[in-house]
Short mmCIF file of C-alpha atoms (C1' of nucleotides) in Angstrom, two decimals:
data_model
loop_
_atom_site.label_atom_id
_atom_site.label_comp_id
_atom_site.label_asym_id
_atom_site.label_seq_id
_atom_site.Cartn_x
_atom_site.Cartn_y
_atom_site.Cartn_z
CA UNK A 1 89.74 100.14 111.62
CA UNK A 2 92.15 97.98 113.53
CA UNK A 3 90.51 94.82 115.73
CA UNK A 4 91.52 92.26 118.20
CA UNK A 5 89.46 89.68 117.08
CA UNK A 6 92.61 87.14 116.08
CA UNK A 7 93.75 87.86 119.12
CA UNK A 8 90.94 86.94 121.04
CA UNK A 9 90.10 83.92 118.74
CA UNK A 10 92.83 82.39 118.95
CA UNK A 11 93.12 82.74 122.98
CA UNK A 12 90.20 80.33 122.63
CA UNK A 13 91.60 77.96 120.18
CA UNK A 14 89.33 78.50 118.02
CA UNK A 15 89.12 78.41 114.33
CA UNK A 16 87.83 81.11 112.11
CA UNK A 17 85.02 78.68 110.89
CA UNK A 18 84.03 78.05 115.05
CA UNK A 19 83.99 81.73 115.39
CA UNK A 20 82.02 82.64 111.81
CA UNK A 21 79.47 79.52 113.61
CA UNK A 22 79.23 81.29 116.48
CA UNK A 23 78.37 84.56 114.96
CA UNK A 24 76.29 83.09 112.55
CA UNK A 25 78.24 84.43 109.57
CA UNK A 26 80.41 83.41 107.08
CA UNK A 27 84.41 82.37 107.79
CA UNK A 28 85.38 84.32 104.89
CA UNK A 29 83.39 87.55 106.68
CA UNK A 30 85.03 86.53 109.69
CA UNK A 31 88.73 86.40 107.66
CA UNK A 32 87.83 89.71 106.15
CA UNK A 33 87.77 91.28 109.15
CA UNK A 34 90.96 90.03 111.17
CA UNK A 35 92.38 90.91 107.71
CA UNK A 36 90.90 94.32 107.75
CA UNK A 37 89.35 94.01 104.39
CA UNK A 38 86.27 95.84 105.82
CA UNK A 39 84.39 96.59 109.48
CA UNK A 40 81.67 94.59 110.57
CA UNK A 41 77.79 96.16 110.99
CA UNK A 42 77.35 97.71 114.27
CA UNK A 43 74.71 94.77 114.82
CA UNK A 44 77.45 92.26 113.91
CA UNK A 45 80.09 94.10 116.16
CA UNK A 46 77.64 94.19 119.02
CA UNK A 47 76.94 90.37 118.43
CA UNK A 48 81.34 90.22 118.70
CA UNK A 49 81.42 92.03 121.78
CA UNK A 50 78.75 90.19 123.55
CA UNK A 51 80.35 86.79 122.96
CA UNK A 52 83.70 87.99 124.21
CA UNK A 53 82.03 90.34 126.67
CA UNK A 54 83.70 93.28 126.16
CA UNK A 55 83.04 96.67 125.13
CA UNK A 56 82.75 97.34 121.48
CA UNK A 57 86.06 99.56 122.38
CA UNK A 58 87.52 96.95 123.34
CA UNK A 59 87.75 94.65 120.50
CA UNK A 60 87.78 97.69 117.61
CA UNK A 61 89.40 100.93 117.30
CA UNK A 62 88.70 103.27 115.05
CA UNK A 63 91.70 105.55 115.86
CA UNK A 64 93.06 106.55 112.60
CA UNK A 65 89.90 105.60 110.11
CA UNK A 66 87.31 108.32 108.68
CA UNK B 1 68.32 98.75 116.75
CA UNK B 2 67.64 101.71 118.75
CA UNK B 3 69.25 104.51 119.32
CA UNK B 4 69.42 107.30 121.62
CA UNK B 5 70.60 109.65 118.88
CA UNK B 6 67.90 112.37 119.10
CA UNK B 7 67.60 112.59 122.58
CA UNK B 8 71.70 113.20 122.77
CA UNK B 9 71.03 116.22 119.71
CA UNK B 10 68.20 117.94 121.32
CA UNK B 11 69.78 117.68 124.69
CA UNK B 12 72.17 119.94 123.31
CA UNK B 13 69.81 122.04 120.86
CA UNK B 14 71.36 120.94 117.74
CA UNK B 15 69.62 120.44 114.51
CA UNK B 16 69.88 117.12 112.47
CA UNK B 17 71.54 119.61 109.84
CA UNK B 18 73.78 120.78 112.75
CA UNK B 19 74.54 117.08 113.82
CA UNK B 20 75.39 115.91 110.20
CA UNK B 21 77.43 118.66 109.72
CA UNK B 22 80.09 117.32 112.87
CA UNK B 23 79.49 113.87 111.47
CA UNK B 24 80.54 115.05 107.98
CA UNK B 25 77.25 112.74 106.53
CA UNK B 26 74.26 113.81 104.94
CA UNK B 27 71.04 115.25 107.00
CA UNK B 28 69.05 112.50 105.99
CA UNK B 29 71.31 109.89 107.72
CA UNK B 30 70.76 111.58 110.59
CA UNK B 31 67.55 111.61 110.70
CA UNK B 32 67.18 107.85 109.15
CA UNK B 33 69.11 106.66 112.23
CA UNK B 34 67.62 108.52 114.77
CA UNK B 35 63.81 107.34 112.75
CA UNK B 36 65.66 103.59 112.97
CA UNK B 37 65.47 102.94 109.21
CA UNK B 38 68.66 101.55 109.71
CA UNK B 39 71.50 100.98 111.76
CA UNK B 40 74.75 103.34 111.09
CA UNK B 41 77.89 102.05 110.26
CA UNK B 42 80.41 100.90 112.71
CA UNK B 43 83.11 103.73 112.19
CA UNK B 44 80.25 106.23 111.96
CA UNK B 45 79.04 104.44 115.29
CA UNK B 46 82.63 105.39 116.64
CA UNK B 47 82.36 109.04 115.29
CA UNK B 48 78.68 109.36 117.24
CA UNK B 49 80.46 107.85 120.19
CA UNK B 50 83.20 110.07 120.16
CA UNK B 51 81.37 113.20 119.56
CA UNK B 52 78.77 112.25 122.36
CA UNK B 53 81.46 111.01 124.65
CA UNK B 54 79.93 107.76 125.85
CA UNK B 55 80.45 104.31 124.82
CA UNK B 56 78.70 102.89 121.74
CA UNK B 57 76.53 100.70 124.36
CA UNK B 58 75.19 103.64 125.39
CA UNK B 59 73.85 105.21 122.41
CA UNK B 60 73.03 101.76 120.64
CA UNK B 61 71.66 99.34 121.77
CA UNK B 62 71.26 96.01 119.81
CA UNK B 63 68.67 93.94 122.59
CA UNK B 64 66.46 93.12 119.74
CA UNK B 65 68.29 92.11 117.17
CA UNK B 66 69.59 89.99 115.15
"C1'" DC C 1 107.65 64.05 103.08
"C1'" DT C 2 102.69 63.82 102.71
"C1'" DT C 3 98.24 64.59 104.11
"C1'" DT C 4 94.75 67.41 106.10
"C1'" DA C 5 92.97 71.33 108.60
"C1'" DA C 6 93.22 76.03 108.64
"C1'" DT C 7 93.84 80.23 106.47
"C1'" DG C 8 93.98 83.41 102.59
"C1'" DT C 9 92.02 85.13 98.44
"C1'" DC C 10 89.04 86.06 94.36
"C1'" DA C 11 84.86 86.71 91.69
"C1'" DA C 12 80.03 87.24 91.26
"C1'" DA C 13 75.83 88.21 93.46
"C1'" DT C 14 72.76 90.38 96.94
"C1'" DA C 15 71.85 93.39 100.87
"C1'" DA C 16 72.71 97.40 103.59
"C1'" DG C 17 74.58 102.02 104.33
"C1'" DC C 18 74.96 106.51 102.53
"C1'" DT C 19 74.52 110.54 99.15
"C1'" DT C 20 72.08 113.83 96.39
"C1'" DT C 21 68.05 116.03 94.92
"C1'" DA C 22 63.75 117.20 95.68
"C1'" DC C 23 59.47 117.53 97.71
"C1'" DT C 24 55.99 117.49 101.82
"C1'" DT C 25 54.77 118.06 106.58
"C1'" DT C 26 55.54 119.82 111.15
"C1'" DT C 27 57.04 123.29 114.45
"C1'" DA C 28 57.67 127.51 116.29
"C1'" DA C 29 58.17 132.22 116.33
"C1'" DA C 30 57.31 136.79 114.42
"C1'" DT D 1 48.10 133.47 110.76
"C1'" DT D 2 51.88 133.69 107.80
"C1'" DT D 3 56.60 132.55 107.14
"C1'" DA D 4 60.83 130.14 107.72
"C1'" DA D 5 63.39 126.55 109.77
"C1'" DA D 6 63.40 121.89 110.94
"C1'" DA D 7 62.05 117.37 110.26
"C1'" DG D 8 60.26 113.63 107.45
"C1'" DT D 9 60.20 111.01 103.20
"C1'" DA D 10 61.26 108.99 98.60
"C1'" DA D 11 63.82 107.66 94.43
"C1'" DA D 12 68.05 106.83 92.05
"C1'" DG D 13 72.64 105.87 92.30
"C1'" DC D 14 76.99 104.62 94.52
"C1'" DT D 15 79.77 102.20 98.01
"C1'" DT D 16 80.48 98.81 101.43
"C1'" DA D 17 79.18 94.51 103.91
"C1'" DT D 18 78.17 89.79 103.39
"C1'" DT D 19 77.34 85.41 101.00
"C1'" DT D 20 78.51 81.37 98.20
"C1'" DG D 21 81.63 78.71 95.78
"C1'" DA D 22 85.95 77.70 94.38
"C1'" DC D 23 90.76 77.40 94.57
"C1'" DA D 24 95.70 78.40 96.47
"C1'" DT D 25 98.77 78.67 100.34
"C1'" DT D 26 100.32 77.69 105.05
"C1'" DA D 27 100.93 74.95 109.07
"C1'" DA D 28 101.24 71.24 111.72
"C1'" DA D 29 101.04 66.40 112.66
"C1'" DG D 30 101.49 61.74 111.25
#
DNA sequence: CTTTAATGTCAAATAAGCTTTACTTTTAAA
DNA sequence: TTTAAAAGTAAAGCTTATTTGACATTAAAG
């Protein structure tokens, strides 16, 4: 499942170990999934969205997985 | 996180079994989701979505927690 | 060029999602 | 009221998500 979330982190200057704060996670969860080494939890992607206050559909698309 | 998974089926008489079956995963993840013993994951979030036609934020909803 | 912050990656461990099998309880219809 | 379908539940096992810790590579600034 392709994201946007370097995309929109780095719009905001902000590190992967700022965003992983944010979120509460860990920057190598947060590197895992720019690098698509796995998706988030929907509760995790829901946390994403609301902090960049978009739609879930927004940030990840799940166009060619499953 | 709840969910307004059952409601969406019955709405359109399906079974679980029925459900499952278009979401190509088991009966009883069906019916642990819709009984909130845990939270799908996100591609099979998408899949619900996409079958249901409505944004993830409408079927999930994530208020709660974390 | 050298230092330092940022990023990438790996391995081991734990937690969460999901499957299969199997059984019980509920629902609803004949 | 019996029967069958649907729903609920549980255990064991497998896969994926996430953590921690550690180290290598890249980038960018002095």
């Amino acid at each position: 499942m392709k994201n946007q979330l370097k995309l929109l982190r780095t719009q905001r200057n902000w590190t992967q170990a700022d965003l992983a704060g944010q979120l509460d996670v860990s920057r190598q969860t947060i590197n895992a999934i720019e690098k698509d080494k796995y998706d988030p939890s929907l509760p995790l992607a829901f946390k994403i969205a609301k902090l960049f206050q978009l739609p879930i559909e927004e940030i990840f698309d799940d166009s060619q997985s499953m």
